[in-house]
mmCIF file of C-alpha atoms and ligand atoms in Angstrom:
data_model
loop_
_atom_site.group_PDB
_atom_site.id
_atom_site.type_symbol
_atom_site.label_atom_id
_atom_site.label_comp_id
_atom_site.label_asym_id
_atom_site.label_seq_id
_atom_site.Cartn_x
_atom_site.Cartn_y
_atom_site.Cartn_z
ATOM 1 C CA MET H 1 229.399 -45.113 29.205
ATOM 2 C CA VAL H 2 226.334 -47.215 29.403
ATOM 3 C CA ARG H 3 226.693 -50.643 30.880
ATOM 4 C CA LEU H 4 224.770 -53.540 29.268
ATOM 5 C CA ALA H 5 223.747 -56.711 31.097
ATOM 6 C CA ALA H 6 226.330 -59.495 30.476
ATOM 7 C CA ARG H 7 223.803 -61.714 28.794
ATOM 8 C CA MET H 8 223.594 -59.241 25.887
ATOM 9 C CA GLY H 9 226.946 -60.501 24.781
ATOM 10 C CA ALA H 10 225.428 -64.026 24.349
ATOM 11 C CA LEU H 11 222.695 -63.050 21.942
ATOM 12 C CA GLY H 12 223.207 -64.209 18.419
ATOM 13 C CA THR H 13 221.333 -63.278 15.227
ATOM 14 C CA GLU H 14 219.733 -64.492 12.076
ATOM 15 C CA THR H 15 222.187 -64.097 9.190
ATOM 16 C CA ALA H 16 219.414 -64.169 6.697
ATOM 17 C CA PHE H 17 218.724 -60.554 7.514
ATOM 18 C CA GLU H 18 222.380 -59.599 7.127
ATOM 19 C CA VAL H 19 222.551 -61.372 3.676
ATOM 20 C CA LEU H 20 219.431 -59.504 2.693
ATOM 21 C CA ALA H 21 221.016 -56.119 3.637
ATOM 22 C CA ARG H 22 224.193 -56.994 1.598
ATOM 23 C CA ALA H 23 222.104 -58.118 -1.338
ATOM 24 C CA LYS H 24 220.082 -54.885 -1.326
ATOM 25 C CA ALA H 25 223.450 -52.839 -1.113
ATOM 26 C CA LEU H 26 224.703 -54.597 -4.094
ATOM 27 C CA GLU H 27 221.506 -53.971 -6.007
ATOM 28 C CA ALA H 28 221.750 -50.385 -5.055
ATOM 29 C CA GLN H 29 225.142 -50.376 -6.862
ATOM 30 C CA GLY H 30 223.377 -51.602 -10.015
ATOM 31 C CA LYS H 31 224.288 -55.333 -9.696
ATOM 32 C CA SER H 32 221.675 -58.075 -10.520
ATOM 33 C CA ILE H 33 220.985 -60.199 -7.514
ATOM 34 C CA ILE H 34 218.875 -63.313 -7.287
ATOM 35 C CA ASN H 35 217.903 -63.524 -3.624
ATOM 36 C CA LEU H 36 217.577 -67.197 -2.532
ATOM 37 C CA GLY H 37 218.585 -66.287 1.012
ATOM 38 C CA ILE H 38 215.362 -65.165 2.576
ATOM 39 C CA GLY H 39 212.909 -67.646 4.097
ATOM 40 C CA GLN H 40 209.574 -66.332 3.141
ATOM 41 C CA PRO H 41 206.997 -67.307 0.553
ATOM 42 C CA ASP H 42 207.145 -65.137 -2.625
ATOM 43 C CA PHE H 43 203.422 -65.054 -2.763
ATOM 44 C CA ALA H 44 201.051 -62.389 -1.565
ATOM 45 C CA THR H 45 198.672 -63.023 1.346
ATOM 46 C CA PRO H 46 195.335 -64.404 -0.268
ATOM 47 C CA PRO H 47 192.929 -61.441 -0.845
ATOM 48 C CA HIS H 48 190.139 -62.655 1.451
ATOM 49 C CA ILE H 49 192.619 -62.691 4.315
ATOM 50 C CA VAL H 50 193.799 -59.121 3.603
ATOM 51 C CA GLU H 51 190.131 -58.061 3.326
ATOM 52 C CA ALA H 52 189.323 -59.529 6.703
ATOM 53 C CA GLY H 53 192.155 -57.548 8.268
ATOM 54 C CA ARG H 54 191.002 -54.332 6.463
ATOM 55 C CA LYS H 55 187.431 -54.877 7.503
ATOM 56 C CA ALA H 56 188.460 -55.417 11.179
ATOM 57 C CA LEU H 57 190.050 -52.027 11.186
ATOM 58 C CA ALA H 58 187.104 -50.413 9.425
ATOM 59 C CA ASP H 59 184.713 -52.037 11.924
ATOM 60 C CA GLY H 60 186.525 -50.436 14.805
ATOM 61 C CA HIS H 61 188.843 -53.240 16.164
ATOM 62 C CA HIS H 62 191.323 -50.748 17.409
ATOM 63 C CA GLY H 63 191.741 -51.728 20.957
ATOM 64 C CA TYR H 64 193.496 -54.288 23.088
ATOM 65 C CA THR H 65 192.188 -57.910 22.808
ATOM 66 C CA PRO H 66 192.479 -60.481 25.539
ATOM 67 C CA ALA H 67 196.180 -61.195 26.082
ATOM 68 C CA ASN H 68 195.888 -64.779 24.860
ATOM 69 C CA GLY H 69 193.957 -63.784 21.727
ATOM 70 C CA ILE H 70 190.268 -63.422 20.686
ATOM 71 C CA LEU H 71 188.185 -66.503 21.556
ATOM 72 C CA PRO H 72 187.016 -67.159 17.887
ATOM 73 C CA LEU H 73 190.603 -67.259 16.792
ATOM 74 C CA ARG H 74 191.681 -69.739 19.580
ATOM 75 C CA GLU H 75 188.614 -71.848 18.699
ATOM 76 C CA ALA H 76 189.559 -71.810 15.064
ATOM 77 C CA VAL H 77 193.031 -72.843 15.976
ATOM 78 C CA ALA H 78 191.760 -75.739 17.934
ATOM 79 C CA MET H 79 189.487 -76.752 15.060
ATOM 80 C CA ASP H 80 192.346 -76.554 12.543
ATOM 81 C CA LEU H 81 194.576 -78.757 14.726
ATOM 82 C CA HIS H 82 191.771 -81.288 14.922
ATOM 83 C CA ARG H 83 191.310 -81.232 11.136
ATOM 84 C CA ARG H 84 195.023 -81.516 10.411
ATOM 85 C CA HIS H 85 196.336 -83.713 13.086
ATOM 86 C CA GLY H 86 193.193 -85.384 14.539
ATOM 87 C CA VAL H 87 193.979 -84.057 18.016
ATOM 88 C CA THR H 88 191.735 -82.449 20.665
ATOM 89 C CA VAL H 89 193.028 -79.098 21.919
ATOM 90 C CA SER H 90 191.213 -76.780 24.243
ATOM 91 C CA PRO H 91 191.102 -73.081 23.062
ATOM 92 C CA GLU H 92 192.013 -72.371 26.722
ATOM 93 C CA ASN H 93 195.449 -73.830 26.017
ATOM 94 C CA VAL H 94 196.069 -71.659 22.896
ATOM 95 C CA LEU H 95 198.077 -68.590 23.055
ATOM 96 C CA VAL H 96 198.017 -66.236 20.016
ATOM 97 C CA VAL H 97 201.446 -64.473 19.770
ATOM 98 C CA PRO H 98 203.143 -62.025 17.435
ATOM 99 C CA GLY H 99 204.800 -64.586 15.126
ATOM 100 C CA GLY H 100 206.433 -67.995 15.576
ATOM 101 C CA LYS H 101 209.545 -66.610 17.114
ATOM 102 C CA VAL H 102 207.722 -65.423 20.224
ATOM 103 C CA THR H 103 206.805 -69.051 21.243
ATOM 104 C CA MET H 104 210.419 -70.142 21.201
ATOM 105 C CA PHE H 105 211.586 -67.047 23.070
ATOM 106 C CA PHE H 106 209.023 -67.663 25.757
ATOM 107 C CA ALA H 107 209.655 -71.420 25.959
ATOM 108 C CA ILE H 108 213.388 -71.114 26.145
ATOM 109 C CA LEU H 109 213.236 -68.290 28.785
ATOM 110 C CA MET H 110 210.785 -70.377 30.826
ATOM 111 C CA PHE H 111 213.300 -73.213 31.057
ATOM 112 C CA GLY H 112 216.642 -71.699 30.477
ATOM 113 C CA GLU H 113 218.976 -70.680 33.269
ATOM 114 C CA ALA H 114 222.533 -71.119 34.354
ATOM 115 C CA GLY H 115 223.156 -74.807 35.010
ATOM 116 C CA ALA H 116 220.243 -76.040 32.745
ATOM 117 C CA GLU H 117 220.766 -77.762 29.429
ATOM 118 C CA ILE H 118 218.593 -77.244 26.384
ATOM 119 C CA MET H 119 218.912 -79.567 23.346
ATOM 120 C CA TYR H 120 218.430 -78.060 19.884
ATOM 121 C CA PRO H 121 218.670 -79.173 16.199
ATOM 122 C CA ASN H 122 222.039 -78.324 14.526
ATOM 123 C CA PRO H 123 222.001 -77.261 11.742
ATOM 124 C CA GLY H 124 218.881 -75.538 12.893
ATOM 125 C CA PHE H 125 217.053 -72.238 13.097
ATOM 126 C CA PRO H 126 219.756 -70.020 14.532
ATOM 127 C CA ILE H 127 217.486 -68.296 17.104
ATOM 128 C CA TYR H 128 217.267 -71.480 19.179
ATOM 129 C CA GLU H 129 220.961 -71.436 20.029
ATOM 130 C CA SER H 130 220.933 -67.640 20.335
ATOM 131 C CA VAL H 131 218.113 -67.532 22.823
ATOM 132 C CA ILE H 132 219.381 -70.568 24.829
ATOM 133 C CA ARG H 133 222.713 -68.769 25.337
ATOM 134 C CA PHE H 134 220.867 -65.617 26.221
ATOM 135 C CA SER H 135 218.943 -67.391 28.863
ATOM 136 C CA GLY H 136 222.140 -68.522 30.530
ATOM 137 C CA ALA H 137 221.504 -72.252 29.699
ATOM 138 C CA THR H 138 223.913 -74.534 28.036
ATOM 139 C CA PRO H 139 222.983 -75.323 24.423
ATOM 140 C CA VAL H 140 223.399 -79.017 23.495
ATOM 141 C CA ALA H 141 223.486 -79.722 19.824
ATOM 142 C CA MET H 142 221.317 -82.460 18.384
ATOM 143 C CA PRO H 143 223.024 -83.276 15.142
ATOM 144 C CA LEU H 144 220.926 -83.850 12.032
ATOM 145 C CA HIS H 145 222.224 -86.291 9.481
ATOM 146 C CA GLU H 146 222.335 -85.861 5.782
ATOM 147 C CA ALA H 147 222.298 -89.644 5.394
ATOM 148 C CA LYS H 148 219.038 -89.724 7.244
ATOM 149 C CA GLY H 149 217.375 -87.075 5.076
ATOM 150 C CA PHE H 150 218.462 -84.559 7.933
ATOM 151 C CA SER H 151 216.490 -86.286 10.627
ATOM 152 C CA PHE H 152 217.952 -86.701 14.105
ATOM 153 C CA SER H 153 218.754 -90.123 15.461
ATOM 154 C CA ALA H 154 216.394 -90.659 18.418
ATOM 155 C CA ASP H 155 218.829 -92.923 20.135
ATOM 156 C CA GLU H 156 221.615 -90.180 19.783
ATOM 157 C CA VAL H 157 219.154 -87.480 21.215
ATOM 158 C CA LEU H 158 218.124 -89.771 24.208
ATOM 159 C CA ALA H 159 221.716 -90.532 24.919
ATOM 160 C CA GLN H 160 222.418 -86.831 25.430
ATOM 161 C CA VAL H 161 219.699 -86.263 28.075
ATOM 162 C CA THR H 162 221.185 -85.568 31.493
ATOM 163 C CA ALA H 163 219.714 -84.695 34.919
ATOM 164 C CA ARG H 164 220.252 -80.966 33.778
ATOM 165 C CA THR H 165 218.145 -81.242 30.637
ATOM 166 C CA ARG H 166 215.113 -79.101 30.890
ATOM 167 C CA LEU H 167 213.866 -78.692 27.236
ATOM 168 C CA ILE H 168 214.345 -80.393 23.919
ATOM 169 C CA ILE H 169 213.517 -78.613 20.791
ATOM 170 C CA ILE H 170 212.337 -80.473 17.710
ATOM 171 C CA ASN H 171 211.732 -78.947 14.242
ATOM 172 C CA SER H 172 210.092 -80.921 11.455
ATOM 173 C CA PRO H 173 209.808 -80.049 8.636
ATOM 174 C CA ALA H 174 212.925 -78.178 9.187
ATOM 175 C CA ASN H 175 214.697 -74.892 8.447
ATOM 176 C CA PRO H 176 217.373 -74.915 6.979
ATOM 177 C CA THR H 177 217.520 -78.535 5.777
ATOM 178 C CA GLY H 178 213.965 -79.183 4.634
ATOM 179 C CA GLY H 179 214.313 -82.454 6.523
ATOM 180 C CA VAL H 180 211.220 -84.260 7.672
ATOM 181 C CA VAL H 181 211.480 -86.638 10.708
ATOM 182 C CA PRO H 182 209.971 -89.994 9.811
ATOM 183 C CA ARG H 183 207.132 -91.424 12.132
ATOM 184 C CA ALA H 184 209.379 -94.417 13.242
ATOM 185 C CA GLU H 185 212.114 -91.943 14.521
ATOM 186 C CA MET H 186 209.418 -89.726 16.332
ATOM 187 C CA ASP H 187 207.863 -92.904 17.929
ATOM 188 C CA ARG H 188 211.258 -93.940 19.172
ATOM 189 C CA LEU H 189 212.088 -90.534 20.537
ATOM 190 C CA VAL H 190 208.639 -90.258 22.367
ATOM 191 C CA ALA H 191 208.993 -93.753 23.769
ATOM 192 C CA GLY H 192 212.402 -92.908 25.040
ATOM 193 C CA LEU H 193 211.248 -89.571 26.553
ATOM 194 C CA GLU H 194 208.725 -91.526 28.683
ATOM 195 C CA ARG H 195 211.766 -92.392 30.815
ATOM 196 C CA PHE H 196 212.510 -88.684 31.419
ATOM 197 C CA PRO H 197 209.267 -87.062 32.677
ATOM 198 C CA ASN H 198 211.000 -83.930 33.703
ATOM 199 C CA VAL H 199 212.055 -82.882 30.248
ATOM 200 C CA ALA H 200 209.708 -80.598 28.411
ATOM 201 C CA VAL H 201 209.519 -80.586 24.617
ATOM 202 C CA MET H 202 209.006 -77.643 22.146
ATOM 203 C CA SER H 203 207.913 -78.800 18.673
ATOM 204 C CA ASP H 204 208.369 -76.145 16.028
ATOM 205 C CA GLU H 205 205.851 -77.129 13.372
ATOM 206 C CA ILE H 206 205.689 -73.821 11.485
ATOM 207 C CA TYR H 207 206.273 -75.669 8.121
ATOM 208 C CA SER H 208 203.738 -78.460 8.932
ATOM 209 C CA CYS H 209 201.614 -77.701 5.804
ATOM 210 C CA MET H 210 204.633 -78.030 3.430
ATOM 211 C CA VAL H 211 205.474 -81.614 2.795
ATOM 212 C CA TYR H 212 206.113 -83.289 -0.601
ATOM 213 C CA ASP H 213 206.281 -86.563 -2.424
ATOM 214 C CA GLY H 214 204.366 -88.465 0.185
ATOM 215 C CA ALA H 215 206.423 -87.365 3.095
ATOM 216 C CA GLU H 216 204.304 -87.292 6.240
ATOM 217 C CA HIS H 217 204.243 -84.545 8.831
ATOM 218 C CA VAL H 218 203.855 -86.147 12.246
ATOM 219 C CA SER H 219 202.752 -83.640 14.907
ATOM 220 C CA LEU H 220 204.098 -84.257 18.430
ATOM 221 C CA LEU H 221 200.619 -83.221 19.558
ATOM 222 C CA SER H 222 199.474 -86.730 18.482
ATOM 223 C CA TYR H 223 201.430 -88.466 21.327
ATOM 224 C CA PRO H 224 199.348 -88.514 24.512
ATOM 225 C CA SER H 225 202.271 -89.623 26.718
ATOM 226 C CA ILE H 226 204.031 -86.292 26.422
ATOM 227 C CA ARG H 227 201.090 -83.851 26.008
ATOM 228 C CA ASP H 228 201.450 -82.623 29.655
ATOM 229 C CA ARG H 229 204.956 -81.221 28.809
ATOM 230 C CA LEU H 230 204.622 -80.441 25.082
ATOM 231 C CA ILE H 231 204.623 -76.897 23.676
ATOM 232 C CA LEU H 232 203.548 -76.653 20.092
ATOM 233 C CA LEU H 233 204.870 -73.750 17.964
ATOM 234 C CA ASP H 234 202.869 -73.048 14.700
ATOM 235 C CA GLY H 235 201.498 -69.920 13.006
ATOM 236 C CA TRP H 236 200.439 -68.240 9.772
ATOM 237 C CA SER H 237 203.692 -66.818 8.402
ATOM 238 C CA LYS H 238 204.614 -69.531 6.089
ATOM 239 C CA THR H 239 201.347 -71.401 5.440
ATOM 240 C CA TYR H 240 199.441 -68.311 4.438
ATOM 241 C CA ALA H 241 202.268 -66.121 3.240
ATOM 242 C CA MET H 242 201.767 -63.773 6.189
ATOM 243 C CA THR H 243 205.365 -63.198 7.511
ATOM 244 C CA GLY H 244 204.860 -59.412 7.832
ATOM 245 C CA TRP H 245 201.565 -59.648 9.698
ATOM 246 C CA ARG H 246 203.398 -61.010 12.730
ATOM 247 C CA LEU H 247 200.921 -63.659 13.783
ATOM 248 C CA GLY H 248 201.643 -67.047 15.394
ATOM 249 C CA TYR H 249 200.246 -69.382 18.055
ATOM 250 C CA SER H 250 201.424 -71.896 20.581
ATOM 251 C CA VAL H 251 199.595 -74.701 22.437
ATOM 252 C CA TRP H 252 200.796 -75.039 26.026
ATOM 253 C CA PRO H 253 200.108 -77.708 28.596
ATOM 254 C CA GLU H 254 197.707 -77.032 31.421
ATOM 255 C CA LYS H 255 200.432 -76.378 33.921
ATOM 256 C CA LEU H 256 202.258 -73.871 31.627
ATOM 257 C CA ILE H 257 199.575 -71.883 29.941
ATOM 258 C CA ALA H 258 199.186 -69.281 32.838
ATOM 259 C CA ASP H 259 202.999 -68.612 32.842
ATOM 260 C CA ALA H 260 203.093 -68.260 29.121
ATOM 261 C CA THR H 261 200.166 -65.779 29.247
ATOM 262 C CA ARG H 262 201.975 -63.815 31.976
ATOM 263 C CA LEU H 263 204.979 -63.658 29.684
ATOM 264 C CA ALA H 264 202.750 -62.240 26.943
ATOM 265 C CA ILE H 265 201.246 -59.680 29.273
ATOM 266 C CA ASN H 266 204.730 -58.539 30.241
ATOM 267 C CA CYS H 267 206.034 -58.450 26.742
ATOM 268 C CA HIS H 268 203.397 -57.347 24.136
ATOM 269 C CA SER H 269 199.983 -57.298 25.919
ATOM 270 C CA CYS H 270 198.239 -58.791 22.948
ATOM 271 C CA VAL H 271 198.572 -59.296 19.186
ATOM 272 C CA ASN H 272 197.507 -56.568 16.835
ATOM 273 C CA ALA H 273 193.712 -56.948 16.658
ATOM 274 C CA SER H 274 193.240 -56.707 12.859
ATOM 275 C CA ALA H 275 195.873 -59.373 12.285
ATOM 276 C CA GLN H 276 193.895 -61.758 14.514
ATOM 277 C CA PHE H 277 190.759 -61.268 12.474
ATOM 278 C CA ALA H 278 192.859 -61.920 9.237
ATOM 279 C CA GLY H 279 194.218 -65.020 10.880
ATOM 280 C CA LEU H 280 190.554 -66.140 11.578
ATOM 281 C CA ALA H 281 189.584 -65.731 7.990
ATOM 282 C CA ALA H 282 192.721 -67.597 7.011
ATOM 283 C CA LEU H 283 191.865 -70.764 9.067
ATOM 284 C CA THR H 284 188.063 -70.644 8.408
ATOM 285 C CA GLY H 285 188.028 -69.678 4.753
ATOM 286 C CA PRO H 286 188.985 -71.552 1.583
ATOM 287 C CA GLN H 287 192.329 -73.356 1.645
ATOM 288 C CA ASP H 288 192.903 -73.374 -2.208
ATOM 289 C CA ALA H 289 195.604 -70.622 -1.971
ATOM 290 C CA VAL H 290 197.503 -72.862 0.481
ATOM 291 C CA HIS H 291 197.226 -75.850 -1.864
ATOM 292 C CA SER H 292 198.327 -73.924 -4.939
ATOM 293 C CA MET H 293 201.345 -72.488 -3.142
ATOM 294 C CA VAL H 294 202.434 -75.887 -1.869
ATOM 295 C CA ALA H 295 201.966 -77.233 -5.464
ATOM 296 C CA ALA H 296 204.280 -74.427 -6.788
ATOM 297 C CA PHE H 297 206.821 -75.169 -4.116
ATOM 298 C CA ALA H 298 206.757 -78.879 -5.028
ATOM 299 C CA GLU H 299 207.519 -78.061 -8.683
ATOM 300 C CA ARG H 300 210.333 -75.769 -7.769
ATOM 301 C CA ARG H 301 211.786 -78.270 -5.267
ATOM 302 C CA GLN H 302 212.028 -80.847 -7.980
ATOM 303 C CA MET H 303 213.617 -78.449 -10.365
ATOM 304 C CA ILE H 304 216.154 -76.958 -7.995
ATOM 305 C CA VAL H 305 217.226 -80.355 -6.474
ATOM 306 C CA GLU H 306 217.932 -81.775 -9.892
ATOM 307 C CA ALA H 307 219.727 -78.695 -11.003
ATOM 308 C CA LEU H 308 221.939 -78.502 -7.888
ATOM 309 C CA ASN H 309 222.860 -82.239 -8.258
ATOM 310 C CA GLY H 310 224.177 -81.352 -11.649
ATOM 311 C CA LEU H 311 226.634 -78.685 -10.384
ATOM 312 C CA PRO H 312 230.235 -79.702 -9.940
ATOM 313 C CA GLY H 313 231.004 -80.458 -6.329
ATOM 314 C CA PHE H 314 227.378 -80.321 -5.155
ATOM 315 C CA ARG H 315 225.305 -83.103 -3.782
ATOM 316 C CA CYS H 316 221.763 -82.448 -2.619
ATOM 317 C CA VAL H 317 219.376 -84.710 -0.856
ATOM 318 C CA SER H 318 215.715 -84.345 -1.797
ATOM 319 C CA PRO H 319 214.122 -82.376 1.121
ATOM 320 C CA GLY H 320 210.789 -83.668 2.344
ATOM 321 C CA GLY H 321 209.319 -80.342 3.377
ATOM 322 C CA ALA H 322 209.543 -76.561 3.940
ATOM 323 C CA PHE H 323 211.004 -74.582 0.981
ATOM 324 C CA TYR H 324 214.677 -75.089 1.333
ATOM 325 C CA ALA H 325 217.349 -77.145 -0.311
ATOM 326 C CA PHE H 326 220.545 -77.805 1.615
ATOM 327 C CA PRO H 327 223.196 -79.091 -0.695
ATOM 328 C CA ASN H 328 226.507 -80.495 0.445
ATOM 329 C CA ILE H 329 229.064 -78.352 -1.157
ATOM 330 C CA SER H 330 232.252 -79.794 0.239
ATOM 331 C CA GLY H 331 233.217 -81.103 -3.155
ATOM 332 C CA THR H 332 233.609 -77.564 -4.528
ATOM 333 C CA GLY H 333 236.752 -76.842 -2.402
ATOM 334 C CA TYR H 334 235.065 -73.906 -0.666
ATOM 335 C CA ASP H 335 233.900 -73.786 2.857
ATOM 336 C CA ALA H 336 230.360 -72.627 3.424
ATOM 337 C CA LYS H 337 230.998 -68.995 4.252
ATOM 338 C CA GLY H 338 233.498 -68.651 1.500
ATOM 339 C CA LEU H 339 231.230 -69.979 -1.151
ATOM 340 C CA GLN H 340 228.286 -67.816 0.221
ATOM 341 C CA THR H 341 230.405 -64.694 -0.222
ATOM 342 C CA ARG H 342 231.665 -65.523 -3.599
ATOM 343 C CA LEU H 343 228.350 -66.474 -4.975
ATOM 344 C CA LEU H 344 226.860 -63.230 -3.795
ATOM 345 C CA ASP H 345 229.678 -60.974 -4.869
ATOM 346 C CA ASP H 346 230.806 -62.679 -8.049
ATOM 347 C CA ALA H 347 227.780 -64.651 -9.228
ATOM 348 C CA GLY H 348 224.948 -62.358 -7.977
ATOM 349 C CA VAL H 349 223.207 -65.169 -6.124
ATOM 350 C CA ALA H 350 222.253 -64.745 -2.425
ATOM 351 C CA THR H 351 222.376 -68.009 -0.409
ATOM 352 C CA ILE H 352 223.108 -68.687 3.295
ATOM 353 C CA ALA H 353 226.055 -70.541 4.611
ATOM 354 C CA GLY H 354 225.171 -73.662 6.507
ATOM 355 C CA THR H 355 227.369 -72.460 9.443
ATOM 356 C CA SER H 356 224.827 -69.700 10.040
ATOM 357 C CA PHE H 357 222.597 -72.544 11.330
ATOM 358 C CA GLY H 358 225.192 -73.971 13.663
ATOM 359 C CA ALA H 359 228.621 -75.677 13.563
ATOM 360 C CA HIS H 360 227.160 -78.841 12.019
ATOM 361 C CA GLY H 361 226.155 -76.727 8.993
ATOM 362 C CA GLU H 362 229.834 -76.575 7.717
ATOM 363 C CA GLY H 363 229.975 -77.982 4.114
ATOM 364 C CA TYR H 364 226.392 -76.893 3.168
ATOM 365 C CA LEU H 365 224.535 -73.903 1.711
ATOM 366 C CA ARG H 366 220.848 -73.115 2.191
ATOM 367 C CA PHE H 367 218.824 -72.204 -0.926
ATOM 368 C CA SER H 368 215.391 -70.918 -0.364
ATOM 369 C CA TYR H 369 213.342 -71.963 -3.350
ATOM 370 C CA ALA H 370 210.554 -69.459 -2.605
ATOM 371 C CA SER H 371 211.345 -67.851 -5.934
ATOM 372 C CA SER H 372 210.010 -68.294 -9.534
ATOM 373 C CA LEU H 373 211.227 -71.174 -11.723
ATOM 374 C CA PRO H 374 213.022 -68.887 -14.213
ATOM 375 C CA GLN H 375 214.870 -67.078 -11.303
ATOM 376 C CA LEU H 376 215.877 -70.492 -9.861
ATOM 377 C CA ARG H 377 217.095 -71.687 -13.222
ATOM 378 C CA GLU H 378 218.992 -68.473 -13.707
ATOM 379 C CA ALA H 379 220.594 -68.623 -10.346
ATOM 380 C CA VAL H 380 221.827 -72.255 -10.962
ATOM 381 C CA GLU H 381 223.285 -71.119 -14.300
ATOM 382 C CA ARG H 382 225.099 -68.308 -12.738
ATOM 383 C CA ILE H 383 226.575 -70.634 -10.243
ATOM 384 C CA ARG H 384 227.562 -73.160 -12.799
ATOM 385 C CA GLN H 385 229.439 -70.424 -14.690
ATOM 386 C CA PHE H 386 231.030 -69.163 -11.577
ATOM 387 C CA LEU H 387 232.333 -72.630 -10.639
ATOM 388 C CA GLY H 388 233.526 -73.073 -14.173
ATOM 389 C CA ASN H 389 235.480 -69.886 -14.164
ATOM 390 C CA ALA H 390 236.848 -69.821 -10.610
ATOM 391 C CA PRO H 391 240.570 -70.653 -10.892
ATOM 392 C CA PRO H 392 241.378 -73.714 -8.813
ATOM 393 C CA GLY H 393 244.173 -71.779 -6.890
ATOM 394 C CA GLU H 394 241.548 -69.329 -5.564
ATOM 395 C CA ARG H 395 239.222 -71.989 -4.311
ATOM 396 C CA ARG H 396 240.111 -72.328 -0.733
ATOM 397 C CA LEU H 397 239.460 -68.992 0.903
HETATM 398 C C1 LIG B 401 211.893 -73.096 11.919
HETATM 399 C C2 LIG B 401 211.318 -71.785 12.084
HETATM 400 N N1 LIG B 401 210.558 -71.358 13.108
HETATM 401 C C3 LIG B 401 210.025 -70.346 13.445
HETATM 402 C C4 LIG B 401 210.174 -69.254 12.468
HETATM 403 C C5 LIG B 401 209.700 -67.904 12.808
HETATM 404 O O1 LIG B 401 208.479 -67.588 12.139
HETATM 405 P P1 LIG B 401 207.943 -66.160 12.331
HETATM 406 O O2 LIG B 401 208.290 -65.353 11.141
HETATM 407 O O3 LIG B 401 206.398 -66.405 12.330
HETATM 408 O O4 LIG B 401 208.291 -65.513 13.705
HETATM 409 C C6 LIG B 401 210.907 -69.492 11.270
HETATM 410 C C7 LIG B 401 211.122 -68.398 10.311
HETATM 411 O O5 LIG B 401 211.875 -68.441 9.408
HETATM 412 C C8 LIG B 401 211.451 -70.715 11.052
HETATM 413 O O6 LIG B 401 212.170 -71.090 9.969
#
């Protein structure tokens, strides 16, 4: 009998992949499923980016690259951050990694160990809590509040900092809530963090290009007082519809970049060379495809939020960013997991229970609106019919 390391028992998962597998199995049985479970753009990678990847392979870019990424790509990342956030970043502090997840894995492993505490958003991207537990550290939930548009309260976050706190994870715009943290709340958090110079911050800004209705993305890179302990997570997956290319980047402070690069060398050596050339074309080429994708998401967001608010027992705040709606479903009489299961099995609509994103997600469902308008309308109609037909006695599972 093989014997695994004890920490393997602490590793969680991302339920979206399990729901995807169940949805595929139901489809294989001939059922019609509308999948609003998966968090990826339903658009193809823009053709000029695909062409740059193809050309890199044809031109012979088949070997290892520097572990931290090719210099032109790191320079392009620095220029893009300057263009979007008005900040100066040295290409020497940029680490190109295979997807957004790798940055969180490295950052959490770098700070997490038994006795340490790491604060993370809840409901939040499930991998944060999973990897914190895997590292041996204690996860400390930072509650997000529906009444605050799913922002945290800076005072509440600061009140939870202890002598054991090593790292605080921030995610705005957020998965699964679509919440965007307002500038005043960020200002308050950063001002408070100045009292705790030993606490590092990882800011997951993977949805930074997707904000709506005048909501403002505030990058934590723009606060000089925490730059020496800030790790930025961003990448190409969502902005350029490149989830399958596995390409992301991080910005590390001076004192951490060598450690982060050593983790990369130990883990994956470098990122696929052709993907790096594709990423370069994405940052330096035309941005029209990004603008039209965001415009499509904005239209769908408006439609789905209105439609969800019209469902009995549903209440949905208007999300400021990303491509998720996170309605409160407690008025339906179902708990989150129960409604997720019934909607998939009986109504043919795949969604994700809020509890898949942490204990504070009870009473909510996540809808990814990275789907066409007709599909979204049909999904809401199916749910309306399901709720209308479900006998009240069967409601509590
Ligand atoms: C908040 C958040 N961070 C990071 C990621 C990971 O992105 P990637 O697919 O580039 O690893 C995701 C993906 O869903 C996400 O929602």
